[in-house]
Short mmCIF file of C-alpha atoms in Angstrom, two decimals:
data_model
loop_
_atom_site.label_atom_id
_atom_site.label_comp_id
_atom_site.label_asym_id
_atom_site.label_seq_id
_atom_site.Cartn_x
_atom_site.Cartn_y
_atom_site.Cartn_z
CA MET A 589 20.76 -0.17 9.76
CA HIS A 590 23.78 -0.65 7.53
CA ALA A 591 24.50 1.20 4.31
CA MET A 592 24.31 -1.08 1.30
CA ALA A 593 26.68 -1.12 -1.65
CA THR A 594 25.41 1.16 -4.40
CA LEU A 595 24.18 -0.33 -7.66
CA ILE A 596 25.64 2.58 -9.63
CA ALA A 597 29.13 3.99 -9.05
CA ASP A 598 28.00 7.63 -9.11
CA PRO A 599 24.18 7.74 -9.07
CA LEU A 600 24.03 11.51 -8.56
CA ASN A 601 25.81 12.14 -11.85
CA ASP A 602 24.41 9.29 -13.94
CA PRO A 603 21.47 10.54 -16.06
CA LEU A 604 20.36 6.96 -16.76
CA TYR A 605 20.23 5.95 -13.08
CA TYR A 606 16.53 5.03 -13.30
CA LEU A 607 17.07 2.64 -16.25
CA LYS A 608 19.94 0.89 -14.47
CA HIS A 609 17.80 0.38 -11.36
CA PHE A 610 14.96 -0.92 -13.52
CA ASP A 611 17.28 -3.37 -15.31
CA PHE A 612 18.73 -4.45 -11.96
CA MET A 613 15.26 -5.35 -10.70
CA LEU A 614 14.43 -7.38 -13.81
CA ASP A 615 17.84 -9.08 -13.87
CA SER A 616 17.56 -9.94 -10.16
CA LEU A 617 14.48 -12.02 -10.88
CA GLY A 618 16.67 -14.16 -13.15
CA VAL A 619 15.72 -17.78 -13.61
CA ASP A 620 12.89 -17.38 -11.11
CA ARG A 621 10.87 -15.51 -13.73
CA GLU A 622 9.25 -18.77 -14.77
CA ARG A 623 7.73 -19.02 -11.29
CA PHE A 624 5.58 -15.96 -11.75
CA LEU A 625 5.56 -15.11 -15.47
CA SER A 626 3.95 -17.07 -18.26
CA ALA A 627 5.99 -17.84 -21.37
CA ALA A 628 4.26 -14.96 -23.19
CA GLN A 629 5.00 -12.54 -20.33
CA GLN A 630 8.65 -13.60 -20.22
CA ALA A 631 8.88 -12.99 -23.97
CA THR A 632 7.42 -9.49 -23.51
CA VAL A 633 9.99 -8.61 -20.83
CA GLU A 634 12.81 -9.91 -23.02
CA ARG A 635 11.48 -7.90 -25.96
CA LEU A 636 11.49 -4.76 -23.80
CA GLN A 637 15.07 -5.37 -22.69
CA GLY A 638 16.10 -5.77 -26.32
CA LEU A 639 14.86 -2.33 -27.41
CA PRO A 640 17.26 0.57 -28.11
CA ILE A 641 18.37 2.32 -24.95
CA GLU A 642 16.44 5.52 -25.77
CA ALA A 643 13.17 3.59 -26.06
CA ARG A 644 13.80 1.72 -22.80
CA CYS A 645 14.60 5.00 -21.03
CA LEU A 646 11.32 6.54 -22.18
CA PHE A 647 9.35 3.45 -21.16
CA VAL A 648 10.80 3.53 -17.63
CA ARG A 649 10.30 7.30 -17.36
CA LEU A 650 6.61 6.91 -18.24
CA TYR A 651 6.19 3.85 -16.01
CA LEU A 652 7.50 5.82 -13.03
CA ARG A 653 4.91 8.52 -13.62
CA LYS A 654 1.29 8.40 -12.53
CA GLY A 655 -1.32 7.23 -15.02
CA ASN A 656 -1.11 5.70 -18.48
CA PHE A 657 -1.90 8.67 -20.74
CA PHE A 658 0.69 11.26 -21.72
CA ARG A 659 0.78 14.31 -23.99
CA THR A 660 3.75 14.09 -26.33
CA ASP A 661 4.12 17.88 -26.33
CA LYS A 662 4.73 17.80 -22.56
CA LEU A 663 7.50 15.17 -22.62
CA ASP A 664 10.95 16.61 -21.97
CA TYR A 665 13.81 14.24 -21.14
CA SER A 666 17.11 15.68 -22.30
CA GLU A 667 19.07 12.47 -21.65
CA ILE A 668 16.90 10.52 -24.11
CA GLY A 669 17.61 12.65 -27.15
CA ASP A 670 15.19 12.10 -30.04
CA LEU A 671 11.88 11.42 -28.28
CA ASN A 672 10.02 10.82 -31.55
CA THR A 673 12.34 7.94 -32.42
CA ALA A 674 11.94 6.47 -28.92
CA ILE A 675 8.15 6.76 -29.21
CA HIS A 676 8.24 5.12 -32.65
CA HIS A 677 10.19 2.10 -31.33
CA LEU A 678 7.84 1.67 -28.37
CA ILE A 679 4.72 1.89 -30.54
CA GLU A 680 6.19 -0.53 -33.08
CA ASP A 681 6.84 -3.12 -30.36
CA GLY A 682 3.53 -2.62 -28.56
CA PHE A 683 4.77 -0.82 -25.45
CA LEU A 684 2.99 2.42 -26.38
CA SER A 685 -0.11 3.14 -28.42
CA ARG A 686 -1.19 6.40 -30.02
CA LEU A 687 -4.80 7.27 -29.19
CA SER A 688 -7.34 7.59 -31.94
CA ASP A 689 -10.00 10.30 -32.24
CA GLU A 690 -12.48 8.25 -30.18
CA ARG A 691 -10.81 9.48 -26.97
CA LEU A 692 -11.63 13.12 -27.60
CA ASP A 693 -12.45 13.45 -23.89
CA LEU A 694 -8.74 13.30 -23.05
CA SER A 695 -8.08 16.32 -25.24
CA ILE A 696 -10.28 18.18 -22.75
CA THR A 697 -9.28 16.64 -19.42
CA MET A 698 -5.54 16.72 -20.18
CA ARG A 699 -5.55 20.45 -20.91
CA ASN A 700 -5.15 22.91 -18.07
CA ILE A 701 -7.64 25.74 -17.51
CA ALA A 702 -5.45 28.31 -19.29
CA GLU A 703 -5.28 26.08 -22.36
CA LEU A 704 -9.04 25.52 -22.33
CA LYS A 705 -9.56 29.29 -22.25
CA GLU A 706 -7.07 29.79 -25.07
CA GLU A 707 -9.01 27.33 -27.24
CA GLY A 708 -12.27 29.13 -26.43
CA LEU A 709 -13.79 26.04 -24.83
CA LEU A 710 -14.98 27.87 -21.70
CA LEU A 711 -16.97 30.59 -23.48
CA HIS A 712 -20.35 28.86 -23.22
CA LEU A 713 -20.01 27.67 -19.63
CA PRO A 714 -21.75 29.51 -16.74
CA SER A 715 -19.40 32.07 -15.23
CA ALA A 716 -20.26 30.82 -11.73
CA LEU A 717 -19.08 27.30 -12.53
CA ALA A 718 -16.08 26.52 -10.34
CA GLY A 719 -13.88 23.52 -9.70
CA ARG A 720 -12.07 21.41 -12.27
CA PRO A 721 -14.36 18.35 -11.92
CA ASN A 722 -17.45 20.51 -12.60
CA ILE A 723 -15.83 22.21 -15.59
CA ASP A 724 -14.78 18.87 -17.09
CA GLN A 725 -18.25 17.41 -16.54
CA ALA A 726 -19.90 20.39 -18.25
CA LEU A 727 -17.53 20.26 -21.23
CA LEU A 728 -17.84 16.50 -21.65
CA SER A 729 -21.64 16.78 -21.67
CA GLN A 730 -21.32 19.08 -24.72
CA ILE A 731 -18.46 17.24 -26.41
CA GLY A 732 -20.48 16.41 -29.52
CA SER A 733 -20.99 20.08 -30.36
CA LEU A 734 -17.54 21.37 -29.40
CA GLN A 735 -14.64 21.96 -31.76
CA VAL A 736 -11.85 20.44 -29.70
CA PRO A 737 -8.34 20.48 -31.23
CA ARG A 738 -6.85 17.01 -30.86
CA LEU A 739 -3.84 16.52 -28.65
CA ASP A 740 -1.21 13.95 -29.57
CA ILE A 741 -1.66 11.49 -26.69
CA ILE A 742 0.15 8.20 -26.14
CA GLN A 743 -0.88 5.40 -23.82
CA LEU A 744 1.55 3.24 -21.87
CA GLN A 745 1.05 -0.51 -22.35
CA HIS A 746 2.09 -3.46 -20.15
CA ARG A 747 2.06 -1.48 -16.88
CA ASN A 748 0.41 -4.44 -15.15
CA LEU A 749 3.21 -6.73 -16.31
CA ILE A 750 5.89 -4.47 -14.83
CA ASP A 751 3.77 -4.09 -11.68
CA ARG A 752 3.80 -7.87 -11.49
CA CYS A 753 7.61 -7.96 -11.80
CA GLN A 754 7.90 -5.24 -9.15
CA LEU A 755 5.52 -7.15 -6.87
CA ALA A 756 7.52 -10.34 -7.45
CA TYR A 757 10.77 -8.62 -6.52
CA PHE A 758 9.61 -6.71 -3.43
CA GLY A 759 6.90 -9.13 -2.32
CA ASN A 760 4.52 -6.30 -1.40
CA ALA A 761 2.55 -3.48 -2.98
CA HIS A 762 3.98 -0.58 -0.96
CA GLN A 763 7.57 -0.77 -2.19
CA ASP A 764 8.69 0.18 -5.67
CA LEU A 765 11.71 1.22 -7.71
CA SER A 766 12.11 4.35 -5.58
CA ASN A 767 13.49 2.12 -2.80
CA LEU A 768 16.42 1.16 -5.03
CA ILE A 769 16.97 4.73 -6.15
CA LEU A 770 16.79 6.35 -2.69
CA THR A 771 19.04 3.66 -1.19
CA ASP A 772 21.62 4.23 -3.91
CA LEU A 773 21.49 7.97 -3.21
CA GLY A 774 22.15 7.27 0.47
CA GLN A 775 18.78 8.63 1.59
CA ARG A 776 17.47 5.30 2.86
CA SER A 777 19.14 2.31 4.47
CA PHE A 778 18.19 -1.26 5.27
CA GLU A 779 19.63 -3.94 7.50
CA SER A 780 22.04 -6.26 5.71
CA THR A 781 20.41 -9.68 5.62
CA ARG A 782 20.98 -13.01 3.95
CA CYS A 783 18.22 -13.65 1.44
CA THR A 784 17.14 -17.25 1.81
CA THR A 785 14.53 -17.78 -0.90
CA THR A 786 12.13 -16.13 -3.31
CA LYS A 787 8.74 -15.26 -1.89
CA TRP A 788 6.60 -16.71 -4.64
CA ARG A 789 6.27 -20.46 -4.88
CA SER A 790 4.06 -20.56 -7.95
CA GLN A 791 2.40 -18.50 -10.65
CA THR A 792 -0.95 -19.13 -8.96
CA VAL A 793 0.11 -17.28 -5.81
CA ILE A 794 1.44 -14.21 -7.59
CA ASP A 795 -1.57 -14.30 -9.94
CA LEU A 796 -3.76 -13.78 -6.89
CA ALA A 797 -1.44 -11.15 -5.39
CA SER A 798 -1.38 -9.20 -8.67
CA LEU A 799 -5.14 -9.43 -9.04
CA LEU A 800 -5.65 -8.19 -5.48
CA LEU A 801 -3.41 -5.22 -6.27
CA VAL A 802 -5.65 -4.30 -9.21
CA PHE A 803 -8.81 -4.65 -7.08
CA ARG A 804 -7.35 -2.57 -4.25
CA ARG A 805 -6.41 0.23 -6.63
CA GLU A 806 -9.92 0.26 -8.04
CA ILE A 807 -11.48 0.30 -4.55
CA ASP A 808 -9.16 3.15 -3.49
CA TYR A 809 -10.15 5.05 -6.64
CA LEU A 810 -13.84 4.61 -5.83
CA SER A 811 -13.20 5.84 -2.29
CA SER A 812 -11.43 8.94 -3.60
CA ARG A 813 -14.35 9.64 -5.95
CA LEU A 814 -16.80 9.45 -3.05
CA LYS A 815 -14.66 11.91 -1.10
CA ASP A 816 -14.20 14.30 -4.05
CA GLU A 817 -17.89 14.35 -4.95
CA LYS A 818 -18.91 14.93 -1.31
CA GLY A 819 -21.59 12.23 -1.19
CA SER A 820 -23.51 13.08 -4.38
CA LEU A 821 -26.50 10.69 -4.68
CA VAL A 822 -25.84 10.11 -8.38
CA VAL A 823 -22.20 9.30 -7.69
CA LYS A 824 -23.17 7.00 -4.80
CA ASP A 825 -25.47 4.99 -7.08
CA ASP A 826 -22.69 4.70 -9.65
CA LEU A 827 -20.14 3.63 -7.02
CA ARG A 828 -22.51 1.02 -5.56
CA ALA A 829 -23.00 -0.51 -9.00
CA THR A 830 -19.25 -0.60 -9.63
CA LEU A 831 -18.58 -2.13 -6.21
CA GLU A 832 -21.14 -4.85 -6.92
CA GLN A 833 -19.41 -5.60 -10.22
CA LEU A 834 -16.08 -5.87 -8.41
CA LEU A 835 -17.62 -8.32 -5.95
CA ASP A 836 -18.82 -10.52 -8.81
CA GLY A 837 -15.28 -10.78 -10.17
CA PHE A 838 -13.45 -11.00 -6.84
CA PRO A 839 -11.26 -14.13 -6.56
CA ALA A 840 -11.73 -16.91 -4.06
CA MET A 841 -9.04 -17.08 -1.39
CA LEU A 842 -6.30 -19.68 -1.69
CA ASN A 843 -4.93 -21.47 1.33
CA GLU A 844 -1.86 -19.31 1.04
CA PRO A 845 -0.54 -17.25 3.99
CA LEU A 846 1.68 -15.16 1.70
CA VAL A 847 -1.35 -13.26 0.39
CA GLN A 848 -3.85 -13.74 3.22
CA ARG A 849 -3.28 -10.31 4.80
CA ARG A 850 -3.52 -8.57 1.43
CA TYR A 851 -6.75 -10.46 0.72
CA ASP A 852 -8.24 -9.52 4.09
CA ARG A 853 -7.24 -5.86 3.75
CA THR A 854 -8.81 -5.65 0.29
CA VAL A 855 -12.05 -7.23 1.53
CA GLY A 856 -12.10 -4.86 4.51
CA ALA A 857 -11.56 -1.78 2.33
CA ALA A 858 -14.41 -2.82 0.01
CA GLY A 859 -16.76 -3.51 2.91
CA ARG A 860 -16.04 -0.19 4.60
CA LEU A 861 -16.63 1.62 1.31
CA ALA A 862 -19.99 -0.16 0.96
CA GLU A 863 -20.92 1.02 4.46
CA ARG A 864 -20.05 4.61 3.56
CA LEU A 865 -22.28 4.21 0.50
CA ASP A 866 -25.15 3.12 2.80
CA ALA A 867 -25.10 -0.27 1.08
CA ASN A 868 -25.06 -2.44 4.19
CA GLU A 869 -26.27 -5.60 2.45
CA LEU A 870 -23.43 -5.23 -0.05
CA ALA A 871 -21.00 -4.68 2.83
CA LEU A 872 -22.11 -7.97 4.38
CA LYS A 873 -21.41 -9.80 1.13
CA TRP A 874 -17.88 -8.41 1.10
CA TYR A 875 -17.26 -9.12 4.79
CA ALA A 876 -18.46 -12.70 4.37
CA LEU A 877 -15.38 -13.39 2.21
CA SER A 878 -12.95 -13.16 5.14
CA GLU A 879 -12.64 -14.77 8.56
CA ALA A 880 -10.14 -12.23 9.89
CA SER A 881 -11.30 -11.14 13.35
CA ALA A 882 -11.35 -7.41 12.49
CA ILE A 883 -13.58 -8.11 9.48
CA VAL A 884 -15.83 -10.48 11.43
CA GLU A 885 -16.30 -7.65 13.93
CA ARG A 886 -17.34 -5.27 11.11
CA ARG A 887 -19.71 -7.94 9.84
CA LEU A 888 -21.23 -8.26 13.31
CA ARG A 889 -21.76 -4.51 13.56
CA VAL A 890 -23.61 -4.40 10.24
CA MET A 891 -25.71 -7.47 11.10
CA SER A 892 -26.63 -5.89 14.43
CA LYS A 893 -27.59 -2.63 12.70
CA LEU A 894 -29.87 -4.53 10.29
CA ASN A 895 -31.28 -6.82 13.04
CA ILE A 896 -30.17 -9.91 11.12
CA PRO A 897 -30.41 -13.21 13.09
CA GLY A 898 -27.22 -15.09 13.84
CA THR A 899 -25.19 -12.36 15.50
CA GLU A 900 -24.74 -14.33 18.74
CA ALA A 901 -23.38 -17.40 16.96
CA LEU A 902 -21.01 -15.21 14.97
CA ALA A 903 -19.92 -13.41 18.15
CA GLU A 904 -19.08 -16.77 19.73
CA ARG A 905 -17.01 -17.59 16.65
CA LEU A 906 -15.26 -14.25 16.91
CA LEU A 907 -14.24 -15.02 20.48
CA GLY A 908 -12.52 -18.15 19.18
CA SER A 909 -10.12 -16.02 17.11
CA SER A 910 -7.10 -13.91 17.98
CA LEU A 911 -8.69 -10.73 19.28
CA THR A 912 -7.89 -7.19 20.20
CA ALA A 913 -9.34 -5.70 23.39
CA SER A 914 -11.95 -3.72 21.41
CA GLU A 915 -13.09 -6.86 19.56
CA ILE A 916 -13.51 -8.73 22.85
CA LYS A 917 -15.56 -5.89 24.35
CA TYR A 918 -17.80 -5.68 21.31
CA ALA A 919 -18.45 -9.43 21.25
CA GLU A 920 -19.22 -9.35 24.99
CA ARG A 921 -21.64 -6.47 24.49
CA LEU A 922 -23.48 -8.39 21.80
CA LEU A 923 -23.64 -11.52 23.93
CA GLY A 924 -24.72 -9.53 26.98
CA ARG A 925 -22.23 -11.19 29.29
CA PRO A 926 -18.54 -11.20 30.16
CA THR A 927 -16.39 -14.01 28.79
CA HIS A 928 -13.37 -15.86 30.08
CA TYR A 929 -11.24 -13.40 28.09
CA SER A 930 -12.19 -10.52 30.38
CA ALA A 931 -12.13 -12.75 33.47
CA ARG A 932 -8.40 -13.36 33.14
CA LYS A 933 -6.40 -12.13 36.12
CA VAL A 934 -4.53 -8.93 35.35
CA PRO A 935 -1.41 -8.26 37.45
CA GLU A 936 -1.87 -5.40 39.88
CA PHE A 937 0.67 -2.63 40.15
CA GLY A 938 1.04 -0.35 43.15
CA LEU A 939 1.02 2.97 41.33
CA SER A 940 0.37 6.20 43.20
CA LEU A 941 -1.73 8.89 41.55
CA ASN A 942 -1.06 12.58 42.05
CA THR A 943 -3.07 15.36 40.45
CA GLU A 944 -1.35 18.60 39.51
CA MET A 945 -2.81 21.59 37.67
CA LEU A 946 -0.40 22.87 35.04
CA ASN A 947 -0.57 26.33 33.53
CA SER A 948 -1.21 26.28 29.80
CA TYR A 949 1.54 27.63 27.59
CA GLU A 950 2.93 27.03 24.14
CA GLY A 951 4.84 23.80 23.71
CA GLY A 952 2.18 21.20 24.39
CA ILE A 953 1.13 19.22 27.43
CA GLU A 954 3.95 16.70 26.97
CA ARG A 955 6.56 19.43 27.30
CA GLN A 956 4.81 20.78 30.41
CA VAL A 957 4.85 17.37 32.11
CA ILE A 958 8.53 16.83 31.27
CA ASP A 959 9.46 20.26 32.67
CA TRP A 960 7.33 19.74 35.81
CA LEU A 961 8.96 16.37 36.57
CA HIS A 962 12.39 17.92 36.12
CA ASP A 963 11.69 21.02 38.24
CA HIS A 964 9.65 19.41 41.05
CA ARG A 965 10.93 15.84 41.20
CA GLY A 966 14.41 16.08 39.75
CA GLN A 967 13.43 13.40 37.25
CA THR A 968 14.29 13.13 33.58
CA ALA A 969 11.43 12.19 31.26
CA HIS A 970 11.13 11.66 27.52
CA HIS A 971 8.11 11.85 25.24
CA THR A 972 8.12 8.72 23.05
CA GLU A 973 4.58 8.57 21.56
CA ASN A 974 3.93 4.90 20.73
CA MET A 975 7.49 3.91 19.86
CA VAL A 976 8.77 2.74 23.22
CA PHE A 977 7.52 -0.87 23.12
CA SER A 978 8.31 -1.51 19.47
CA GLY A 979 11.66 0.22 19.98
CA LEU A 980 12.55 -1.96 22.97
CA PHE A 981 11.43 -5.03 21.07
CA GLY A 982 13.75 -4.12 18.22
CA LEU A 983 16.71 -3.37 20.50
CA LEU A 984 16.37 -6.51 22.59
CA PHE A 985 15.62 -8.98 19.80
CA TRP A 986 17.34 -7.43 16.76
CA GLU A 987 19.40 -10.54 15.94
CA VAL A 988 16.31 -12.74 16.31
CA ILE A 989 14.14 -10.51 14.10
CA PHE A 990 16.75 -10.50 11.33
CA ALA A 991 17.71 -14.16 11.66
CA PRO A 992 18.00 -15.86 8.22
CA ILE A 993 14.80 -17.91 8.52
CA ASP A 994 13.72 -19.56 5.28
CA GLY A 995 11.28 -17.29 3.44
CA ALA A 996 11.77 -14.30 5.76
CA PHE A 997 14.11 -12.31 3.50
CA PHE A 998 14.11 -12.45 -0.27
CA HIS A 999 15.41 -9.02 -1.34
CA PRO A 1000 17.83 -6.52 0.27
CA TYR A 1001 15.28 -3.72 0.71
CA GLN A 1002 13.22 -5.22 3.52
CA SER A 1003 12.76 -3.26 6.73
CA GLY A 1004 11.76 -6.46 8.52
CA PRO A 1005 11.04 -10.16 7.91
CA ALA A 1006 8.13 -11.01 5.62
CA ASP A 1007 6.46 -13.11 8.32
CA LEU A 1008 6.72 -10.49 11.11
CA PHE A 1009 2.94 -10.38 11.60
CA ASP A 1010 2.22 -14.05 10.85
CA ALA A 1011 0.97 -16.39 13.55
CA ASP A 1012 4.07 -18.59 13.27
CA PHE A 1013 6.58 -15.74 13.60
CA TYR A 1014 7.37 -16.64 17.23
CA PRO A 1015 7.22 -20.46 16.94
CA ARG A 1016 9.74 -20.41 14.08
CA ARG A 1017 12.18 -18.44 16.27
CA GLU A 1018 11.19 -19.74 19.69
CA ARG A 1019 14.62 -21.20 20.48
CA TRP A 1020 16.34 -17.84 19.85
CA PHE A 1021 13.69 -15.92 21.77
CA GLN A 1022 14.07 -18.23 24.78
CA ASP A 1023 17.84 -17.81 24.69
CA ARG A 1024 17.43 -14.04 24.69
CA PHE A 1025 14.91 -14.12 27.57
CA LYS A 1026 17.37 -16.18 29.63
CA LYS A 1027 20.10 -13.68 28.80
CA LEU A 1028 17.86 -10.83 29.94
CA GLU A 1029 17.40 -12.53 33.31
CA SER A 1030 21.13 -12.85 33.94
CA LYS A 1031 22.71 -10.29 36.27
CA ARG A 1032 25.76 -9.94 34.07
CA TYR A 1033 23.71 -8.92 31.04
CA ARG A 1034 21.60 -6.49 33.08
CA ASP A 1035 24.74 -4.89 34.49
CA GLU A 1036 26.28 -4.59 31.03
CA GLN A 1037 23.13 -2.98 29.63
CA PHE A 1038 22.52 -0.78 32.72
CA VAL A 1039 19.08 -2.40 33.13
#
């Protein structure tokens, strides 16, 4: 990986580094904004960029934090100066709102335990009550009779719009502004590539991608609630109802490979959550939305559990897809017979098997095997976990992987091409792959590489 030029001359000593990275991201979208932002959304972004620098700094600071609600008495950003003025500008232009008395619950949940004690709000709770969720639930059930001093709480607005811009720039949901910041600080590096195009061809595509991001966050939140509440029946009923509501509003899939994997992953996460909620019929409804082989396999498992007719026909369909070994075995088990997939001839290797009993000691079995091979066979061994094949692939085909294929690279913070896991990844680069395979077969190359 090559170090990239920094966006800021001295990021370690620039207190406004985060604002400059934020502006860089928005400016990089440039004229392409009209591809993924409506006229109203573009106007909102321009209005934000026209605010005084203090207000923009505060907006970015809050955007980079978790959640949308913030106590003004807990905000402390020395580089911003007068926070009240910054808050005023943001409220005036609709980028912040000050909460009214109707959200009294937040004046409870946003206080820590020491503050709740100080306000005398824990006096009437059972002394045996433990755990913040239980304390909050008990207080909220009595909120009408409690004297709760109001906190000054502000709410961030337009987070989804900035999420959309971030998604448009990075093309995925797992990268964010921290990639720019950490790269500038020299803590992360990416291969220098030639960006060939923007990822998004239309507003419709990024509309779906943005919507899927919202759904996935909600599904992940429901999953975390199930884990936190340890399977409470009341919570399960509530989560089932919410998951059904999400299904009713879930979008239909476009014929668009750019968002297909995200769509399938979201469907799979919802279906697995439904299974954990013992809502198998609901899981089937979710799984029916995707034809990805991994999801079809989950669908088959649930159908088999419920003794629903049609599993054999679906298993046959599954075998017509790109499959993993486990998916093939499961389909064969359902059909009660081997298929041509398992009948394929596997090359035989003449490997000898020796059994040795090793004494247990600290350092792990891998270290024991490495030491034994060195001491008894004079061989050098290395423990690589699962990195050896992907590592060799990267070393042998680096130039092919990072070739400037149209649509593969669209921002400088990609660790690999956008189509790396797409079905047409190889066909689009077949000529280069074949050239590299021929090179691998040549004696000169093997001698040069000590192969």
